[in-house]
XYZ file of C-alpha atoms in Angstrom:
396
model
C -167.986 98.294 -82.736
C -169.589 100.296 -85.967
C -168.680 99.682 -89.021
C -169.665 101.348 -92.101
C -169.245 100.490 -95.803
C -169.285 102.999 -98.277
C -169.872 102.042 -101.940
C -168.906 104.286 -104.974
C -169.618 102.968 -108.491
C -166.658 104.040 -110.908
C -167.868 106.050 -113.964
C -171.528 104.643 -113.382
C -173.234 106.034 -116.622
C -170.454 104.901 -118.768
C -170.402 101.700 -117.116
C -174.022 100.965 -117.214
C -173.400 101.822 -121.005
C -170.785 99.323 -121.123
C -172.642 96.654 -119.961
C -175.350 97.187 -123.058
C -172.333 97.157 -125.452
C -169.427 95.423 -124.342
C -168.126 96.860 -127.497
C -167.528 100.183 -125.816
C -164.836 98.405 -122.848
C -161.564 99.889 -123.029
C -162.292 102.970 -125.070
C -162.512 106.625 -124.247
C -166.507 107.220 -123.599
C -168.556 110.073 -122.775
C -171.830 110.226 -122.014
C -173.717 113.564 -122.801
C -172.082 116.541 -124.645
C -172.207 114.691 -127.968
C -174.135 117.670 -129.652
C -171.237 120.107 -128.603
C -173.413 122.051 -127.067
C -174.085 120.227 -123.877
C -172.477 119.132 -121.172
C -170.061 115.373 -120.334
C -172.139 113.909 -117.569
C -169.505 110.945 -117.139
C -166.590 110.371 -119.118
C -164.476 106.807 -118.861
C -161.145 106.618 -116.738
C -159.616 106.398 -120.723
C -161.244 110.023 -121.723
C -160.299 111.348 -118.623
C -156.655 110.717 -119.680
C -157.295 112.916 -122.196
C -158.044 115.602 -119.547
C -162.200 114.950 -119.544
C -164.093 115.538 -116.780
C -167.906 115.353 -115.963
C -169.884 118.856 -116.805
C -167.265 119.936 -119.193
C -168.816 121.353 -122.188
C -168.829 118.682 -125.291
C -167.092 120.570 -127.547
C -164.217 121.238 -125.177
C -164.283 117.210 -124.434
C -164.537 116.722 -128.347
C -161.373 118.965 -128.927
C -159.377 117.293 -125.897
C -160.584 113.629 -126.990
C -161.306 113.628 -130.643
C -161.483 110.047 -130.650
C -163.947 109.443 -128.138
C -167.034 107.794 -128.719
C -170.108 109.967 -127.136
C -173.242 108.250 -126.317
C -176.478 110.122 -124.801
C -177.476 109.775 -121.442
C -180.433 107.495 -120.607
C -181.523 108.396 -116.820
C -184.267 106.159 -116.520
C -181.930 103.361 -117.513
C -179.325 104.451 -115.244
C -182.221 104.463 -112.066
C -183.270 101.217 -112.799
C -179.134 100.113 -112.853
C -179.351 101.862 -109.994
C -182.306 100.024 -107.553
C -180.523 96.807 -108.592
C -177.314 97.942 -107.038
C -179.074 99.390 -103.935
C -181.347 96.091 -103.442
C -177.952 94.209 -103.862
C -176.869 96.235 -100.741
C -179.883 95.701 -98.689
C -179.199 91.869 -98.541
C -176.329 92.471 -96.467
C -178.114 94.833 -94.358
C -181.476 96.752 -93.706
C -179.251 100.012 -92.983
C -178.627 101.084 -96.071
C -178.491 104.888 -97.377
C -178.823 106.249 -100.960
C -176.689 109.033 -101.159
C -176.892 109.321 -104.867
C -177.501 107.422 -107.900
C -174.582 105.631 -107.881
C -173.163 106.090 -104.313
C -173.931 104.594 -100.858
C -173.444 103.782 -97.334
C -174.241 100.026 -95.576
C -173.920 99.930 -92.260
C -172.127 96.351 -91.163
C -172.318 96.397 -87.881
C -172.948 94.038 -85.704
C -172.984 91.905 -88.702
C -169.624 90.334 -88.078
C -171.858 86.672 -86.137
C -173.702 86.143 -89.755
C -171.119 87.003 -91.908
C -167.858 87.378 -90.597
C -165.605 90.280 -90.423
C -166.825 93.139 -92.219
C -163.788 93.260 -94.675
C -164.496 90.038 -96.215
C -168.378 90.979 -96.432
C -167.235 94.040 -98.586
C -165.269 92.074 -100.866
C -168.595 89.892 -101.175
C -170.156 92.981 -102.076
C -167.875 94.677 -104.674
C -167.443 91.445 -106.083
C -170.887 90.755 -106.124
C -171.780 93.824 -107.990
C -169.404 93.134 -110.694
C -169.722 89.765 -111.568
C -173.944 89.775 -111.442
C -174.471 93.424 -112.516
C -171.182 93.546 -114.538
C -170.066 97.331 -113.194
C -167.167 98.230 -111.132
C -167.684 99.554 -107.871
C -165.065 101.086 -105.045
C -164.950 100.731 -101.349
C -164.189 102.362 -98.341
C -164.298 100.553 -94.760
C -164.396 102.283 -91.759
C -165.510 102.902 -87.967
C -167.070 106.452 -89.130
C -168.862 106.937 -92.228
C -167.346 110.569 -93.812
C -164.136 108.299 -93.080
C -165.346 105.676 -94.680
C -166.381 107.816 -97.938
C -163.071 109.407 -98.136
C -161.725 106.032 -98.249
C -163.464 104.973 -101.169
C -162.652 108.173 -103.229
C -158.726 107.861 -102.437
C -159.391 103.917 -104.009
C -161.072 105.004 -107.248
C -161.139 103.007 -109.806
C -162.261 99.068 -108.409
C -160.484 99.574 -105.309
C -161.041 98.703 -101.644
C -159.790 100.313 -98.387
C -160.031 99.506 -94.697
C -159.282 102.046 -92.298
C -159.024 100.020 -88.708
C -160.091 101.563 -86.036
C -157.601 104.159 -84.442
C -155.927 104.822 -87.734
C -157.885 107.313 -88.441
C -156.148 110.538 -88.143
C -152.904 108.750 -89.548
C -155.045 107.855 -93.028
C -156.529 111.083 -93.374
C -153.689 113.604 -91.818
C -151.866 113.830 -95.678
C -154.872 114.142 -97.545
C -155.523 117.535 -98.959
C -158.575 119.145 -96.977
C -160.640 119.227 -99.768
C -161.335 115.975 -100.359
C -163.647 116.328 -96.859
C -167.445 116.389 -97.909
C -168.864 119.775 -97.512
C -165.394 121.496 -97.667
C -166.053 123.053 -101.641
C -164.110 125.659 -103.799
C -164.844 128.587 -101.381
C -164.385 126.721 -98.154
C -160.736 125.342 -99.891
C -159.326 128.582 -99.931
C -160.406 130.446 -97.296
C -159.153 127.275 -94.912
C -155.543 127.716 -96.997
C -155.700 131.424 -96.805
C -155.486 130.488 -92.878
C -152.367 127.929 -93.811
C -154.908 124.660 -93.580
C -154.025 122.743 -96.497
C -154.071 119.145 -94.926
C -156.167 117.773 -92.738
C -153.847 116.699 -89.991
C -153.384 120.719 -90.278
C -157.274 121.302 -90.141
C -157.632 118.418 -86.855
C -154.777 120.929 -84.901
C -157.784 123.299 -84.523
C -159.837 121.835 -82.782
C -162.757 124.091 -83.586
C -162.402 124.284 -87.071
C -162.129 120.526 -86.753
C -164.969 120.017 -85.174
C -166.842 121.450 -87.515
C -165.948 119.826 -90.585
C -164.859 116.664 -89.556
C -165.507 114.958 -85.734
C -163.861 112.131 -86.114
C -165.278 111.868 -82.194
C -169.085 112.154 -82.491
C -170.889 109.125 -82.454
C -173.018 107.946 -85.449
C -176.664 108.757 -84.913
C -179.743 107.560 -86.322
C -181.544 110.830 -84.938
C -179.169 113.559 -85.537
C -178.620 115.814 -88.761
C -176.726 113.855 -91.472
C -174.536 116.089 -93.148
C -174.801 113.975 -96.492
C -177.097 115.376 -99.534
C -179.329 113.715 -101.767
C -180.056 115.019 -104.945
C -180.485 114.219 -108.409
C -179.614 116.610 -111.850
C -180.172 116.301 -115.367
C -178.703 117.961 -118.622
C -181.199 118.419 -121.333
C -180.829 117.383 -124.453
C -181.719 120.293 -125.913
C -181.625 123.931 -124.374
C -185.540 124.619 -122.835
C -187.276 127.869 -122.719
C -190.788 126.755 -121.786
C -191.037 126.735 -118.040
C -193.904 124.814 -118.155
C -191.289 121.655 -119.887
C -188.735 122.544 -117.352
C -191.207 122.108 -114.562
C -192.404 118.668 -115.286
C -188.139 118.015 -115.617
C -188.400 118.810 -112.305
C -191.146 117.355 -111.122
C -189.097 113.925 -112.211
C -186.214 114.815 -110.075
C -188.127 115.468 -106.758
C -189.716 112.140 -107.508
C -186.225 110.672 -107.248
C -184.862 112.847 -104.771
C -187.992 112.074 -102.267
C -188.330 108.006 -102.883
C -184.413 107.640 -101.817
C -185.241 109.919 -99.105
C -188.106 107.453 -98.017
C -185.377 104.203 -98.747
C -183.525 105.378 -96.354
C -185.664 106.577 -93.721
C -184.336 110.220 -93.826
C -186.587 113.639 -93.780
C -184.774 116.824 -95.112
C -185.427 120.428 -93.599
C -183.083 122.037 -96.715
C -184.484 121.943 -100.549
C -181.837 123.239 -103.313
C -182.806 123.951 -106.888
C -179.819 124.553 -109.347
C -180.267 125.918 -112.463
C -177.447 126.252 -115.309
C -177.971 128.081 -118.406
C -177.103 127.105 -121.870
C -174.029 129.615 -121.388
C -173.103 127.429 -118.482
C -173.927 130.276 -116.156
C -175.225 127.975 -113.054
C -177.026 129.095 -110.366
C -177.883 127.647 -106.758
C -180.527 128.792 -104.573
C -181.710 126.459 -101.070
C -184.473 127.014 -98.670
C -184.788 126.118 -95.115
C -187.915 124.133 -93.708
C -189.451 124.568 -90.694
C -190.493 121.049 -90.547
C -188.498 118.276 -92.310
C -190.484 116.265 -94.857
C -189.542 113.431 -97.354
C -193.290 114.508 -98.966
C -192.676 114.859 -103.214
C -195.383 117.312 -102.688
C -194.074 119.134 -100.049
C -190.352 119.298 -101.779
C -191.744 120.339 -104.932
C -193.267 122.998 -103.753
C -190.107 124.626 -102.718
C -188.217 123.595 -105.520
C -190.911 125.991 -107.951
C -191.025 128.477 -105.914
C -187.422 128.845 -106.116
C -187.895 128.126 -109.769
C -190.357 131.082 -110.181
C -188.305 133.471 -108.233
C -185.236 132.920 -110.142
C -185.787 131.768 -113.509
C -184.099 134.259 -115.779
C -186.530 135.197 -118.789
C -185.835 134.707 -122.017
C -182.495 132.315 -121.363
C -182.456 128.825 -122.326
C -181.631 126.579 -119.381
C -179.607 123.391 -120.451
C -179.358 121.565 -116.883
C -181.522 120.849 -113.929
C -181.223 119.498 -110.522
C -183.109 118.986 -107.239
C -181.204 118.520 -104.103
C -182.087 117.488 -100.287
C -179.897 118.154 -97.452
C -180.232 118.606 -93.439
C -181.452 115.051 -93.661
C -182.704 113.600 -90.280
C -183.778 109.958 -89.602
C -185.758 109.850 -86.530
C -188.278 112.508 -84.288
C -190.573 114.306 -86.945
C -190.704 117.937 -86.004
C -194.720 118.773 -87.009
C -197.271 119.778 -83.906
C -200.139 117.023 -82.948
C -202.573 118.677 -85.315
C -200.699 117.612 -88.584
C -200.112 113.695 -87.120
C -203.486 112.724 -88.996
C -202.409 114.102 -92.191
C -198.948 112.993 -92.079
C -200.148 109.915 -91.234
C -202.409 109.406 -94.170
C -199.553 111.061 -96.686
C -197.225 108.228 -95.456
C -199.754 105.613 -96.357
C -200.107 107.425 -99.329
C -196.556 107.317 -100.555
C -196.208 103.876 -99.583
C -197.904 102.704 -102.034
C -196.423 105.420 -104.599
C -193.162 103.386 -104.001
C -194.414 100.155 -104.274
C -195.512 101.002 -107.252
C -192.644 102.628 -108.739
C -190.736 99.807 -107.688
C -192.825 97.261 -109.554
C -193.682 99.309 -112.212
C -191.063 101.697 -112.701
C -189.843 105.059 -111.739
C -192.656 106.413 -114.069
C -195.036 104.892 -112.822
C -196.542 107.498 -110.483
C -194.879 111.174 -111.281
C -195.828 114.522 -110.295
C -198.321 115.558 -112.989
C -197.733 114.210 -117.039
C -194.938 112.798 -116.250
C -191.197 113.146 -117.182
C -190.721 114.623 -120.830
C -187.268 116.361 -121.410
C -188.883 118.210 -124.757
C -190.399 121.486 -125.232
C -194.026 119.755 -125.333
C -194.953 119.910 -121.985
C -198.628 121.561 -122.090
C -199.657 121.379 -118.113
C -198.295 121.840 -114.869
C -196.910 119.418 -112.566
C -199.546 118.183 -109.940
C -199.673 115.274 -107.332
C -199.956 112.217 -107.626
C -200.589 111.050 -110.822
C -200.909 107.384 -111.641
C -200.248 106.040 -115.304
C -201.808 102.485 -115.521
C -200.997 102.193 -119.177
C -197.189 102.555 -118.086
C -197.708 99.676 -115.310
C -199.389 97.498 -118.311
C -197.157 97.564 -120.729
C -194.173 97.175 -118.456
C -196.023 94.418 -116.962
C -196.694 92.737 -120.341
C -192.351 92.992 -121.360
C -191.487 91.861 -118.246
């Protein structure tokens, strides 16, 4: 029998944070937004009594919590927190899928000889995180993974849920429909315009169920994943030069592609997103015809939708690169492009391996990541920065 663990780290930035200064533990904390001009990327469980929520602008967070302590955000910090948490995952199995920085599936199954049932291993696992990486995680158990994810949010914070098998339906008929994956603010309404406000009410139709949640398809290591992977940042200061937003970018596909590549997954859908420092925010995808898990290949969607849709003249305060229709097995390029997708694999490879000795800067598409208005080139691939690798060779 499958089972699948899904693993949600509780306020991740703000936790990472708290583990540099346990000084901050038990206060209201927010990272980003400190400035009052941007945006909270993560606020504590104690700010968000306050009514704080992530990508609320900071002076609305600094009016609702005027005692909260705001700290900027520190991505590369919160990668490398991260990899440790994903490498902590992968010694309890080799299935193991990034969904985002700071959420995950393992898949225990047929794990149960080695380590016993798989409800014990995830208690290993959430305990595991916390006491040798010090952050709180959540949990969700289940014989289906979108099950098993909707577990783990209903848990939030540091909890753990196992849904046994044929329980399903009875777990998830309450729950309001939204909290399915892929069911957003548009899809919400129309399905309760039609009177589908639960899910036990969205499983009576049987098409409708079918298409957001088949509780009856198998899981598939070949078939479309309907999971995203993507990666955003807010700036800390508004940007007007495209050629600084570009190399912004050109950070976030190198993200977005390496956890493609962890997890063996291809995507055939690219989405840029784009909000302004008026918090207009703005979405645009593309459809592949081949998948790829290429940074080249992604990036080269994600400026093209950048070019086309890049309003002139407004300052654009966040940034994010997203990867979806993800597919883990049968590549769909003709026999002519097999040498050259050969050779890019090889290629990339050794990208990672670098990256994940070196660091995530390691090996960037073109300069390198640089969130100010200094940027002076375009992004290109690869490009390798050996005086990066020595000096983070020489601290470690």
């Amino acid at each position: 029998m499958a089972f699948y663990l899904h693993i949600d780290m509780d306020s991740f930035y703000v936790s990472v944070e708290r583990v540099l200064d346990p000084s901050l533990e038990g206060k209201p904390v927010m990272v980003g937004g400190g400035s009052g001009r941007g945006v909270v990327t993560s606020a504590s469980y104690e700010a968000r009594q306050f009514g704080v929520r992530s990508a609320m602008p900071g002076f609305q967070a600094r009016r609702l919590c005027p005692d909260g302590i705001f700290v900027p955000g520190r991505r590369k910090v919160y990668s490398e927190f991260s990899a440790k948490v994903f490498d902590l995952l992968r010694t309890f199995s080799p299935d193991v899928r990034a969904f985002s920085i700071d959420e995950g599936l393992v898949n225990l199954t047929g794990t149960e000889r080695l380590m016993g049932h798989p409800i014990r291993v995830a208690h290993e696992i959430i305990g595991r995180i916390r006491n040798e990486l010090g952050l709180p995680s959540s949990g969700g158990l289940a014989t289906h993974p979108t099950v098993a994810k909707i577990a783990a949010t209903t848990v939030k914070p540091r909890g753990l849920l196992y849904v046994p098998p044929g329980s399903e339906e009875r777990f998830l008929g309450p729950l309001d429909v939204s909290i399915i994956p892929g069911v957003g603010p548009k899809t919400h309404r129309e399905l309760v315009d039609r009177g589908i406000a639960t899910v036990a009410q969205l499983l009576a139709h049987p098409r409708l169920g079918g298409r957001y949640l088949n509780l009856d398809r198998p899981e598939s290591s070949g078939r479309v994943h309907e999971h995203s992977i993507g990666s955003e940042t807010t700036l800390a200061q508004p940007l007007l030069d495209t050629a600084a937003m570009e190399q912004v970018l050109g950070g976030l596909v190198g993200e977005v592609a390496a956890r493609l590549r962890r997890q063996g997954g291809r995507a055939r859908r690219i989405t840029l997103k784009l909000r302004y420092s008026d918090f207009k925010t703005i979405t645009r995808s593309r459809t592949l015809k081949a998948s790829t898990c290429f940074d080249v290949d992604i990036f080269k969607v994600v400026r093209e939708l950048f070019e086309a849709n890049l309003a002139p003249d407004r300052p654009v305060r966040l940034l994010g690169v997203s990867t979806s229709r993800i597919i883990t097995e049968g590549w769909q390029d003709s026999i002519f492009d097999y040498r050259e997708r050969a050779s890019m694999e090889q290629l990339y490879k050794g990208i990672d391996r670098l990256r994940h000795k070196y660091g995530e800067e390691t090996v960037t598409l073109g300069a390198g990541k640089d969130h100010s208005n200094q940027a002076s080139s375009k992004p290109r691939l690869p490009s390798v920065h050996p005086e990066r690798s020595e000096a983070k060779s020489k601290g470690a």
